[in-house]
PDB file of C-alpha atoms (C1' of nucleotides) in Angstrom:
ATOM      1  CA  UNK Q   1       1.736 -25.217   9.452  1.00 27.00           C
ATOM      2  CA  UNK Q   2       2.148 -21.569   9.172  1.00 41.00           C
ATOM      3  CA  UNK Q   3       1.368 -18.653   9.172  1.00 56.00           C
ATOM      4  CA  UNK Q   4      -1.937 -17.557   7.044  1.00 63.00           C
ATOM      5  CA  UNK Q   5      -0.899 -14.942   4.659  1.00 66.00           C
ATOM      6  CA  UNK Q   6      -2.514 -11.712   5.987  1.00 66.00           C
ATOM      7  CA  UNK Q   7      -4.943 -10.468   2.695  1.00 82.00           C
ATOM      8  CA  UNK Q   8      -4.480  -7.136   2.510  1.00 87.00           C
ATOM      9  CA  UNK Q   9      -6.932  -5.036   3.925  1.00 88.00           C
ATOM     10  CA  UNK Q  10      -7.987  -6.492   6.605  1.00 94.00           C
ATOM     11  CA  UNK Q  11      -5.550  -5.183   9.218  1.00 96.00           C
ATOM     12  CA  UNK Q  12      -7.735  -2.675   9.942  1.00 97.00           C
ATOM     13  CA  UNK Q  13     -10.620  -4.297  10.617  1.00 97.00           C
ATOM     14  CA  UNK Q  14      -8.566  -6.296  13.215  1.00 97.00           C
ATOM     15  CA  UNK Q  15      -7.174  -3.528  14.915  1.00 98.00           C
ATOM     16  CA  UNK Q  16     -10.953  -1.924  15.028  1.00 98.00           C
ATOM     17  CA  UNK Q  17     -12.711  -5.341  16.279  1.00 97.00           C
ATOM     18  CA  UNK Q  18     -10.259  -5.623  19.181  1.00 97.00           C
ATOM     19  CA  UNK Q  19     -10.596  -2.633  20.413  1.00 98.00           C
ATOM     20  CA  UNK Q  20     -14.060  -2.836  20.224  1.00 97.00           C
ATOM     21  CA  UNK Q  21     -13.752  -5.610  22.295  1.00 95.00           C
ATOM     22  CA  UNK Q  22     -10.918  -4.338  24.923  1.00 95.00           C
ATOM     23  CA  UNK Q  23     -11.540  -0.887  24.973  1.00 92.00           C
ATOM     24  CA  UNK Q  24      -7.846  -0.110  25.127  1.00 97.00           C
ATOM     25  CA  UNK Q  25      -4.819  -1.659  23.967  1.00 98.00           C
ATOM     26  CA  UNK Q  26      -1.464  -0.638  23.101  1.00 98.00           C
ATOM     27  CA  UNK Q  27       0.649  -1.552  19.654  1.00 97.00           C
ATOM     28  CA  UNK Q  28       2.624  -4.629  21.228  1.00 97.00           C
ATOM     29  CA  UNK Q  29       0.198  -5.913  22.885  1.00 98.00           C
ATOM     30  CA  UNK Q  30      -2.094  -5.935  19.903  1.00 98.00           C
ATOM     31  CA  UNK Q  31       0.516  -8.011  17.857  1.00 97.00           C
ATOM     32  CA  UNK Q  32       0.768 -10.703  20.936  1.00 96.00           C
ATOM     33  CA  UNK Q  33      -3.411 -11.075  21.313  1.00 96.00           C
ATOM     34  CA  UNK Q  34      -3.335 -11.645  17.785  1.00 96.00           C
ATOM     35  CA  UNK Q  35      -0.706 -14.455  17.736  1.00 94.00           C
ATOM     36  CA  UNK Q  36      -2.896 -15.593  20.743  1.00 94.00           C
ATOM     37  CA  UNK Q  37      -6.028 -15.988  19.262  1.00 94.00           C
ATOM     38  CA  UNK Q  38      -5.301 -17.522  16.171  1.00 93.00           C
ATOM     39  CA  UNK Q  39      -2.683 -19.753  17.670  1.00 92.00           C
ATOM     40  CA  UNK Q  40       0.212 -18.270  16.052  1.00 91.00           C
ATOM     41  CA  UNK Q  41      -1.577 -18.457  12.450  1.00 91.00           C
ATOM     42  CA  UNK Q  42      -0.867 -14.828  12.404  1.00 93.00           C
ATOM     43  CA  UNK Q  43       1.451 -12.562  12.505  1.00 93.00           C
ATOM     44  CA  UNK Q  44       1.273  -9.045  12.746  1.00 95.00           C
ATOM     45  CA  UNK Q  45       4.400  -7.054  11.823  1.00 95.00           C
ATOM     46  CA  UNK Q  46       5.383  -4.039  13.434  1.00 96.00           C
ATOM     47  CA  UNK Q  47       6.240  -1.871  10.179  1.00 96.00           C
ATOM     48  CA  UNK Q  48       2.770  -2.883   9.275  1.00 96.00           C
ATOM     49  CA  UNK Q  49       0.785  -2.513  12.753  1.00 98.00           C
ATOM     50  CA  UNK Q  50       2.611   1.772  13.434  1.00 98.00           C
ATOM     51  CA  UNK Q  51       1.610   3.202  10.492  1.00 97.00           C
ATOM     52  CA  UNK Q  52      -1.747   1.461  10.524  1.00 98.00           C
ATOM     53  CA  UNK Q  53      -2.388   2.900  14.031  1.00 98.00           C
ATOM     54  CA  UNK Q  54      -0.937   6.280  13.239  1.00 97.00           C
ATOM     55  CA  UNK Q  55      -2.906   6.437  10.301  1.00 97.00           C
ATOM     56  CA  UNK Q  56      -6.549   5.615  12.067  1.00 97.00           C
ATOM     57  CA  UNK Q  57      -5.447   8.079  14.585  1.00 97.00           C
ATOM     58  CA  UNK Q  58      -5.035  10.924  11.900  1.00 96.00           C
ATOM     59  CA  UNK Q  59      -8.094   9.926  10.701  1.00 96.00           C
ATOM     60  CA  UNK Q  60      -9.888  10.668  13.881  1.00 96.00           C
ATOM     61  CA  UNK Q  61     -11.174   6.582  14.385  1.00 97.00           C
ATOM     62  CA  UNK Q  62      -8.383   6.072  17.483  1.00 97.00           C
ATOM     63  CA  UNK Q  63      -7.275   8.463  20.393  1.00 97.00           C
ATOM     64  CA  UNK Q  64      -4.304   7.990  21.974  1.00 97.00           C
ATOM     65  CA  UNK Q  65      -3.162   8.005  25.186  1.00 96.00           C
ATOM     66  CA  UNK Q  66       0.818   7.443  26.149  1.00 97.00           C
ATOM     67  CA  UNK Q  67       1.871   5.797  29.513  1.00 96.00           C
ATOM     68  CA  UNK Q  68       4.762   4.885  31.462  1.00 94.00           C
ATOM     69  CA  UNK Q  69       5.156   1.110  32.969  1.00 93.00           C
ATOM     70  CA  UNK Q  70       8.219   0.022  34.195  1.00 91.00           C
ATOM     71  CA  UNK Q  71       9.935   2.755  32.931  1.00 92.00           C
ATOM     72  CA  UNK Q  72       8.820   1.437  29.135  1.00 93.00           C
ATOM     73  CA  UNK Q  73       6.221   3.967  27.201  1.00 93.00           C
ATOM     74  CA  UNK Q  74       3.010   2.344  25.951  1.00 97.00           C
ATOM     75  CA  UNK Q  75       0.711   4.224  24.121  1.00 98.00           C
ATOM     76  CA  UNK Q  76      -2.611   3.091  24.424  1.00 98.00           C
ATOM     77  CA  UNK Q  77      -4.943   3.251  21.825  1.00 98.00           C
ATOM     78  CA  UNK Q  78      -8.563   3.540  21.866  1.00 98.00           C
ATOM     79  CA  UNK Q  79     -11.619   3.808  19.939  1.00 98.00           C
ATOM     80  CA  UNK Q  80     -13.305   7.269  19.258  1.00 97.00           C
ATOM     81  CA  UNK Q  81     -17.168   7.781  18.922  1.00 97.00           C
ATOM     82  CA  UNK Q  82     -16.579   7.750  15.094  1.00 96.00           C
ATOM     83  CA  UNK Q  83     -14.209   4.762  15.219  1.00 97.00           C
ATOM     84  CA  UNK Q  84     -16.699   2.656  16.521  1.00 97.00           C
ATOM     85  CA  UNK Q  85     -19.173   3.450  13.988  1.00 96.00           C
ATOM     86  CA  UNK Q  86     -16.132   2.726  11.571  1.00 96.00           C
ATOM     87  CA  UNK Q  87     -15.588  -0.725  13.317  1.00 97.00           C
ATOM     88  CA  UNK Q  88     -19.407  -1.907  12.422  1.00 96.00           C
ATOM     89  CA  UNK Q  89     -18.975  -0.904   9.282  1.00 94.00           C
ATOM     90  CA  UNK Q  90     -15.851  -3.114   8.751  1.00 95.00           C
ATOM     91  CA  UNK Q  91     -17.478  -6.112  10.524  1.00 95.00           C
ATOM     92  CA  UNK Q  92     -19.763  -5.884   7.803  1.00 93.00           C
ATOM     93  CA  UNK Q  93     -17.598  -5.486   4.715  1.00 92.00           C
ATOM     94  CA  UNK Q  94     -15.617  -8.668   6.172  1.00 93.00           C
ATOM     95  CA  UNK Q  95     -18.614 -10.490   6.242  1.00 92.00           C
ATOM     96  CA  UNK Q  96     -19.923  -9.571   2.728  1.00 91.00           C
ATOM     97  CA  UNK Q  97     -16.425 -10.544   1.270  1.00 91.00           C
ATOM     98  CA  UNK Q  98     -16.497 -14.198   2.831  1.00 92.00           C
ATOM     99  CA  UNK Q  99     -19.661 -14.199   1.968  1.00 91.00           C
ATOM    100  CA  UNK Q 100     -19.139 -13.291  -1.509  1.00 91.00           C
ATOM    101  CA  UNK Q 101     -15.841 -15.467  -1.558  1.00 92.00           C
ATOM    102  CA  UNK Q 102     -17.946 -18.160  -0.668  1.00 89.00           C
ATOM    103  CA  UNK Q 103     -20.226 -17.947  -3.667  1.00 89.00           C
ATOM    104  CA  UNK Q 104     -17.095 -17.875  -6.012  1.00 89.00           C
ATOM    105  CA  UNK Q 105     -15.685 -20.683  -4.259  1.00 85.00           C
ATOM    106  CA  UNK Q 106     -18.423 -23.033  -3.098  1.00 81.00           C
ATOM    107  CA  UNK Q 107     -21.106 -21.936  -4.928  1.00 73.00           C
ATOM    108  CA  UNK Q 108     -23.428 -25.074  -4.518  1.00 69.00           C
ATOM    109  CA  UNK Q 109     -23.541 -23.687  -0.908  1.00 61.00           C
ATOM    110  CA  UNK Q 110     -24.745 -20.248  -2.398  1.00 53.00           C
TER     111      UNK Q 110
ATOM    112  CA  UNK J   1     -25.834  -1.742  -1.253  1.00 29.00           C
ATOM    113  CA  UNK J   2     -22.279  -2.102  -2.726  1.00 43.00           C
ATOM    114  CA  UNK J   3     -19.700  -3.831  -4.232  1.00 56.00           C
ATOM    115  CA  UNK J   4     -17.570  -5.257  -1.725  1.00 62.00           C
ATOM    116  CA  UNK J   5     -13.690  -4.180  -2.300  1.00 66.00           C
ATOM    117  CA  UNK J   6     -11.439  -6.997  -3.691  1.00 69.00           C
ATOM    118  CA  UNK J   7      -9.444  -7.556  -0.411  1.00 84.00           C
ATOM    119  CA  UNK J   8      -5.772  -7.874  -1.749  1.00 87.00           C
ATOM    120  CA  UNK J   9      -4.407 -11.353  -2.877  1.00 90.00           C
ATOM    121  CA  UNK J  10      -7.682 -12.827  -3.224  1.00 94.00           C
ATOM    122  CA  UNK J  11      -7.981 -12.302  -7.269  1.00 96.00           C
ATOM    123  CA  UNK J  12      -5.944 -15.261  -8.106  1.00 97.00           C
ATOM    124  CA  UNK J  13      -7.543 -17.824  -6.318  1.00 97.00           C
ATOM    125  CA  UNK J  14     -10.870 -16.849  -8.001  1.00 97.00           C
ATOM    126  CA  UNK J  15      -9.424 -16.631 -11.646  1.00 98.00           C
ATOM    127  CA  UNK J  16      -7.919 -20.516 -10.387  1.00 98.00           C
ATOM    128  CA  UNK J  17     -11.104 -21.538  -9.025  1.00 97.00           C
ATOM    129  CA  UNK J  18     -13.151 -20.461 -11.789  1.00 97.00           C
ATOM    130  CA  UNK J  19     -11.056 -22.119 -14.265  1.00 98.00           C
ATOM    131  CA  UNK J  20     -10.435 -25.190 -12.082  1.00 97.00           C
ATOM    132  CA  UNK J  21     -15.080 -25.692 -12.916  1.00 95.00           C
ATOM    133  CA  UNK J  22     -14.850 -24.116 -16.196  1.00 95.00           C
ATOM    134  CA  UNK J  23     -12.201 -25.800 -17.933  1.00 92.00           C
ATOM    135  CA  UNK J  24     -11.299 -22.751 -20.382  1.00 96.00           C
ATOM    136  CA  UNK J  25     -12.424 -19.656 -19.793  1.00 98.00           C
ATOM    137  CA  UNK J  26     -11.329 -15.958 -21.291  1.00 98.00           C
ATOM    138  CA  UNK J  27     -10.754 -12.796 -19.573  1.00 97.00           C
ATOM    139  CA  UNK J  28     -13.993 -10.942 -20.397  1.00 97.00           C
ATOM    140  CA  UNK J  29     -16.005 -14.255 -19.482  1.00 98.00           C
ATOM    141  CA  UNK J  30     -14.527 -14.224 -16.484  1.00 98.00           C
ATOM    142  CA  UNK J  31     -15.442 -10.777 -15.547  1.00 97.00           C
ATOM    143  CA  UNK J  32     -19.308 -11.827 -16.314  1.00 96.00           C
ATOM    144  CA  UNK J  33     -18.711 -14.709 -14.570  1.00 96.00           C
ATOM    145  CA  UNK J  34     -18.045 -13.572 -11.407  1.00 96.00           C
ATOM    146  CA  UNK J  35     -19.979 -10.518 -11.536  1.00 94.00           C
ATOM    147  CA  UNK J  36     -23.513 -12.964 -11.953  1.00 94.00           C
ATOM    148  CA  UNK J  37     -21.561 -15.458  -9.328  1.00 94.00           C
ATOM    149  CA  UNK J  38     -21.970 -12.087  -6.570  1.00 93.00           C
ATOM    150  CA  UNK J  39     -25.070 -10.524  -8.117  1.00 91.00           C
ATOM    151  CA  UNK J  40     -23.077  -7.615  -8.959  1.00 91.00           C
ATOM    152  CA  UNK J  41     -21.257  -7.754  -5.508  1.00 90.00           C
ATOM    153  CA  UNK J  42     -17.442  -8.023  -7.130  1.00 93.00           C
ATOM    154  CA  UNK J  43     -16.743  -6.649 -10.175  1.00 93.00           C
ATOM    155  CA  UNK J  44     -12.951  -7.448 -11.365  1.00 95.00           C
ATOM    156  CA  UNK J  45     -11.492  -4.981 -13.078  1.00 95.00           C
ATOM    157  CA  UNK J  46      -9.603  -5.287 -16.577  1.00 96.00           C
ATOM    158  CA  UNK J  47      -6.778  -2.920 -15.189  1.00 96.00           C
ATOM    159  CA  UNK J  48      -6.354  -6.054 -12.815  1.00 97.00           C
ATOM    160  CA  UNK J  49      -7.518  -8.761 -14.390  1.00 98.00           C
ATOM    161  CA  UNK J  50      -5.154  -9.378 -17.523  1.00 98.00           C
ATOM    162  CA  UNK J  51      -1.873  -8.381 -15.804  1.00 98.00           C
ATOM    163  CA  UNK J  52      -2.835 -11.214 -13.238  1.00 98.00           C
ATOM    164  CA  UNK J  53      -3.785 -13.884 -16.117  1.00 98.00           C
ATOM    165  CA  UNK J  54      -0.339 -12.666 -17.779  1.00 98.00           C
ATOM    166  CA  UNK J  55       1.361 -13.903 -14.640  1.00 97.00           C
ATOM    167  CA  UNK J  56      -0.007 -17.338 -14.590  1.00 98.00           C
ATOM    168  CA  UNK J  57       0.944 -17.737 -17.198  1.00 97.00           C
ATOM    169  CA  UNK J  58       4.225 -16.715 -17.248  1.00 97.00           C
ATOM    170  CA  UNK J  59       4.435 -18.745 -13.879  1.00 96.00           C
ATOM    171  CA  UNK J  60       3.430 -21.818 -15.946  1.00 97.00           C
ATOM    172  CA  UNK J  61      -0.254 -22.098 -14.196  1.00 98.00           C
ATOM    173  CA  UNK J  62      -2.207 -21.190 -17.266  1.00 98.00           C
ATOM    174  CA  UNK J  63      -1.848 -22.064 -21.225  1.00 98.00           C
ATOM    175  CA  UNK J  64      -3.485 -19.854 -23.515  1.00 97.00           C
ATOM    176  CA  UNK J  65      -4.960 -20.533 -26.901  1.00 96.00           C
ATOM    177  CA  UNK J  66      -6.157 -17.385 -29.004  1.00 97.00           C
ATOM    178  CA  UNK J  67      -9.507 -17.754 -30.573  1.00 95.00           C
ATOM    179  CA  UNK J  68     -11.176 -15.365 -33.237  1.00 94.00           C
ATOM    180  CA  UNK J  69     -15.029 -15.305 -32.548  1.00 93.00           C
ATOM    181  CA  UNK J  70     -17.204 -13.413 -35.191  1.00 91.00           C
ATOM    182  CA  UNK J  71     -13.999 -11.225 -36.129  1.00 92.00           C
ATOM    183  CA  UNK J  72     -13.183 -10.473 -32.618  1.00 93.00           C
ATOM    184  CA  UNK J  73     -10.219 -11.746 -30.706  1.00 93.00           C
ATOM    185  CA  UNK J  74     -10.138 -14.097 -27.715  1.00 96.00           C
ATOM    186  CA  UNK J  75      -7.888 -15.182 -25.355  1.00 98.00           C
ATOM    187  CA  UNK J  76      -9.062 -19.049 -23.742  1.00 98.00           C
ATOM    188  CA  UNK J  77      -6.945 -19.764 -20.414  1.00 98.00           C
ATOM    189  CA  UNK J  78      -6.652 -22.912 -19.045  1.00 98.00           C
ATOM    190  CA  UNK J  79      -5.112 -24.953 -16.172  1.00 98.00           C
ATOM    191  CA  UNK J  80      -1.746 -26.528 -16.422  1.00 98.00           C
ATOM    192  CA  UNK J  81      -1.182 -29.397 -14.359  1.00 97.00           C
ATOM    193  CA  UNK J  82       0.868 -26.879 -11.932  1.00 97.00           C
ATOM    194  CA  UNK J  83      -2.105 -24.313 -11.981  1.00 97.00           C
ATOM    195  CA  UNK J  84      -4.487 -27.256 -10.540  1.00 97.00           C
ATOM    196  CA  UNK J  85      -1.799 -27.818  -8.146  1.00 97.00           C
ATOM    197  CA  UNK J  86      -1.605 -24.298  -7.200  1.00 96.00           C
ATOM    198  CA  UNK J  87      -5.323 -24.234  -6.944  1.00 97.00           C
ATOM    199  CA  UNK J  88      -5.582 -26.917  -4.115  1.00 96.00           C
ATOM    200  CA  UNK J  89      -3.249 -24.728  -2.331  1.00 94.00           C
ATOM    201  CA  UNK J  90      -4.748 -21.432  -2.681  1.00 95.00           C
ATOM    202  CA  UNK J  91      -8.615 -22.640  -1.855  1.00 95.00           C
ATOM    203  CA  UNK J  92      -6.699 -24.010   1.563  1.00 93.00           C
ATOM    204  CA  UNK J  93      -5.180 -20.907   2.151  1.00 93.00           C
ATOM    205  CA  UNK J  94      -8.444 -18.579   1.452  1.00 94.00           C
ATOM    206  CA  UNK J  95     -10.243 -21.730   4.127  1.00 92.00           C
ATOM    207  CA  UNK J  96      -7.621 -20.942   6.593  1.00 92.00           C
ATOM    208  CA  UNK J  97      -8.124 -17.377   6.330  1.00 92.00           C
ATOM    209  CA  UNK J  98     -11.557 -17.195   6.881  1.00 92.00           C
ATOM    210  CA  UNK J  99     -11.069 -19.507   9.287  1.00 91.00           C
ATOM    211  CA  UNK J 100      -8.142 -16.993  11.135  1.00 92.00           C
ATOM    212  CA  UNK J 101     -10.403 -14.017  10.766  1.00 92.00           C
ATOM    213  CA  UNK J 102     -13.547 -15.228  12.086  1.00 90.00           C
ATOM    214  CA  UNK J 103     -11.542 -16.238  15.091  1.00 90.00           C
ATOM    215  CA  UNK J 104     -10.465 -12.698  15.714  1.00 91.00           C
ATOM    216  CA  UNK J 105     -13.646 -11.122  14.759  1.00 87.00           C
ATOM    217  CA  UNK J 106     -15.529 -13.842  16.336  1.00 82.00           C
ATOM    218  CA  UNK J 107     -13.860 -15.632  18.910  1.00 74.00           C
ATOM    219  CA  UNK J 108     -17.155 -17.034  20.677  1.00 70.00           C
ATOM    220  CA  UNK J 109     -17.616 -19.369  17.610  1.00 62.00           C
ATOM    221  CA  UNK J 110     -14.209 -20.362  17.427  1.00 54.00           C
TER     222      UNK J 110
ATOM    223  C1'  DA L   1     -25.619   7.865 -36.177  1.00 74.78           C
ATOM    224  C1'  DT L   2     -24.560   6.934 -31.607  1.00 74.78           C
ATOM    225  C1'  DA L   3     -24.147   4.486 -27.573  1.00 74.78           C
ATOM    226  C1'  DT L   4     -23.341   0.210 -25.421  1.00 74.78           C
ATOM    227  C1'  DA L   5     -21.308  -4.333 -25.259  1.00 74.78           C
ATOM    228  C1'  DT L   6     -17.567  -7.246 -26.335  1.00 74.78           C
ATOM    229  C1'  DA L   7     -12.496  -8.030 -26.075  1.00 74.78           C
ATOM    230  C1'  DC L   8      -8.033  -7.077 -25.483  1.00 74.78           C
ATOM    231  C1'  DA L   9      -3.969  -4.105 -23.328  1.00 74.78           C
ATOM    232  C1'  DT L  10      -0.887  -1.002 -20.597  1.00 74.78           C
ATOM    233  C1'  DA L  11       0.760   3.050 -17.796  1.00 74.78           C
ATOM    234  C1'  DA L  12       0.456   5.859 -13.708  1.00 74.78           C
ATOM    235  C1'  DT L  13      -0.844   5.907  -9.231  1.00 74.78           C
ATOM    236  C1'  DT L  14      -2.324   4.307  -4.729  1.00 74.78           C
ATOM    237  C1'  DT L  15      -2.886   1.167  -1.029  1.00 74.78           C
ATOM    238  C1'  DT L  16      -1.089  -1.950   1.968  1.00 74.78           C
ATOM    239  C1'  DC L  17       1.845  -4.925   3.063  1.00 74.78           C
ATOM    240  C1'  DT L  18       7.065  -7.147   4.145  1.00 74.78           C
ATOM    241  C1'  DT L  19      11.715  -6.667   5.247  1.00 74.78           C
ATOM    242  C1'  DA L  20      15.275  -4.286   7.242  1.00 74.78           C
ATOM    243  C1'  DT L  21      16.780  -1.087  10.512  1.00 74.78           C
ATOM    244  C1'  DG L  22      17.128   1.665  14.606  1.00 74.78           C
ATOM    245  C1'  DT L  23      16.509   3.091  19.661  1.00 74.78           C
ATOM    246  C1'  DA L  24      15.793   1.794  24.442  1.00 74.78           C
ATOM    247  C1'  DT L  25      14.601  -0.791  28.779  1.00 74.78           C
ATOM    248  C1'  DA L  26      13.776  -5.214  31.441  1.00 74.78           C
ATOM    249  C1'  DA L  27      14.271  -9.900  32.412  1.00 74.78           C
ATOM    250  C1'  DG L  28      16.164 -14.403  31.994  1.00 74.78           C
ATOM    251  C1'  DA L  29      19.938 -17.670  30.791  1.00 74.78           C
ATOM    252  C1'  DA L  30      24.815 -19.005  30.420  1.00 74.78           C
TER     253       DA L  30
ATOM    254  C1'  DT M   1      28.116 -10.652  34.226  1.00 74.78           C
ATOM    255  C1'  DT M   2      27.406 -10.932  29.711  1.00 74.78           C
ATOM    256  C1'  DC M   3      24.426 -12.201  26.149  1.00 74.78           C
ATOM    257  C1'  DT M   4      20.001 -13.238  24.436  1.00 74.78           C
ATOM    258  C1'  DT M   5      15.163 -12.695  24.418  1.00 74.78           C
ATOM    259  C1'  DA M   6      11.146 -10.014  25.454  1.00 74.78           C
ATOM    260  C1'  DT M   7       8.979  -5.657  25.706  1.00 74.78           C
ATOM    261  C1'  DA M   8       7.892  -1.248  23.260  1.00 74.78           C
ATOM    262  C1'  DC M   9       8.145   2.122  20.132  1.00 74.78           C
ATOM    263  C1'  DA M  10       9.407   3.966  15.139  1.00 74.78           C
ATOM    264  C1'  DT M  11      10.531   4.647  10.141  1.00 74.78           C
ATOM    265  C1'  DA M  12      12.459   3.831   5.427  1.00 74.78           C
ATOM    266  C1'  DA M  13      12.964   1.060   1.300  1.00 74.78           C
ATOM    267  C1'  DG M  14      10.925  -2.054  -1.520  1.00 74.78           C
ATOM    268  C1'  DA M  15       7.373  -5.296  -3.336  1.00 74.78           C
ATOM    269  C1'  DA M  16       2.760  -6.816  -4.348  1.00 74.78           C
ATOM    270  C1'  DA M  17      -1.584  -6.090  -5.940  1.00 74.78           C
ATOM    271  C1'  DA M  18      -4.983  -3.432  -6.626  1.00 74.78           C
ATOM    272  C1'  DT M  19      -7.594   1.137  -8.885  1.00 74.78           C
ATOM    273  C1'  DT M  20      -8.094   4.583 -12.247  1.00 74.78           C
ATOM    274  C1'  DA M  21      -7.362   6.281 -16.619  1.00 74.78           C
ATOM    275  C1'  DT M  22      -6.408   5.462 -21.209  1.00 74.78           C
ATOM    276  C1'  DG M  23      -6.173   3.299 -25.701  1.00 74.78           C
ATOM    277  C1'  DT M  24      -7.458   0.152 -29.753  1.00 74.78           C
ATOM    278  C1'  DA M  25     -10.961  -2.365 -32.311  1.00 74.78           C
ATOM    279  C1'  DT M  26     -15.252  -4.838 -33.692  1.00 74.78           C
ATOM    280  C1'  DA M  27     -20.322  -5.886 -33.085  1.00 74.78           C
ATOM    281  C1'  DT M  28     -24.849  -4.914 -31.727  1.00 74.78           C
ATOM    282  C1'  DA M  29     -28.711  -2.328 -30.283  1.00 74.78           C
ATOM    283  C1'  DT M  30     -31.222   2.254 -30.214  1.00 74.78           C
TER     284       DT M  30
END
DNA sequence: ATATATACATAATTTTCTTATGTATAAGAA
DNA sequence: TTCTTATACATAAGAAAATTATGTATATAT
């Protein structure tokens, strides 16, 4: 059952590992390869995914690129030179905190 | 180098945890605690900390039993039945998590 | 004497979500 | 052909959960 509660602050390292991995991808079809990969465990929500992409694109870690498919806009989103810095440094703050959440939680395994 | 942030939501399951091995802990142990638990890694902040022990206990997951050690106050929390309910839960939900983000940020393992 | 450690607390602010809306086009079902 | 669902964006209001900045008070170490 349902639907992991998203811990806040890691939405942006999920926006920066995928498109590290894609190299570009627009906002709706962010939220659907999400739901895809963690079998529906998560969600993203729009009114949390726009601003988050705005926001890493005023900060110079996304560029943006808008296109027209079947008379729909799409705005694709990809990574800039600092932005993948950005994404390694992420990576590695994720790790450190399941790493450190893992020596709170099971620390006979620490 | 340094202090991982406290990703968002996670600060209850460790105060839980902590006092689900501990028995009956108070605030400022618990700070120690987990700072020599992460080797400095986390450090909880009181600004944080009591406001989220209030809570429990106003949500009926902690009792609290004041304590005056050489002429200084203390505050022991401990588990209600409830709270060691609650803390099943939210170790399953941290698993599932972890779980959920290394499967976006790691899909070849998953 | 002074700084650091112990021990609590709260207020203001910030960050980061959720929930609720809104617009618009395309495709599928009734 | 109408109605719903999917695609695709966006923003505003509100809530949750931190951080930062204070404040009080006692004990211990320098």
């Amino acid at each position: 059952m349902s639907n992991s509660k998203l811990y806040k602050g890691s939405l942006n390292t999920i926006i920066l590992k995928l498109l590290n991995e894609h190299d570009k991808m627009y906002g709706y079809e962010i939220t659907q390869k999400v739901k895809a990969l963690t079998k529906g465990e998560l969600k993203i929500t729009e009114g949390a995914l726009y601003p988050a992409l705005h926001k890493l694109e005023a900060e110079g870690l996304l560029d943006v690129e808008v296109a027209k498919v079947d008379n729909r806009l799409r705005k694709y989103y990809k990574l800039t030179e600092t932005g993948t810095k950005e994404t390694v440094n992420k990576l590695e703050e994720l790790a450190d905190y399941i790493k450190t959440m893992q020596a709170l939680v099971n620390p006979k395994l620490a």
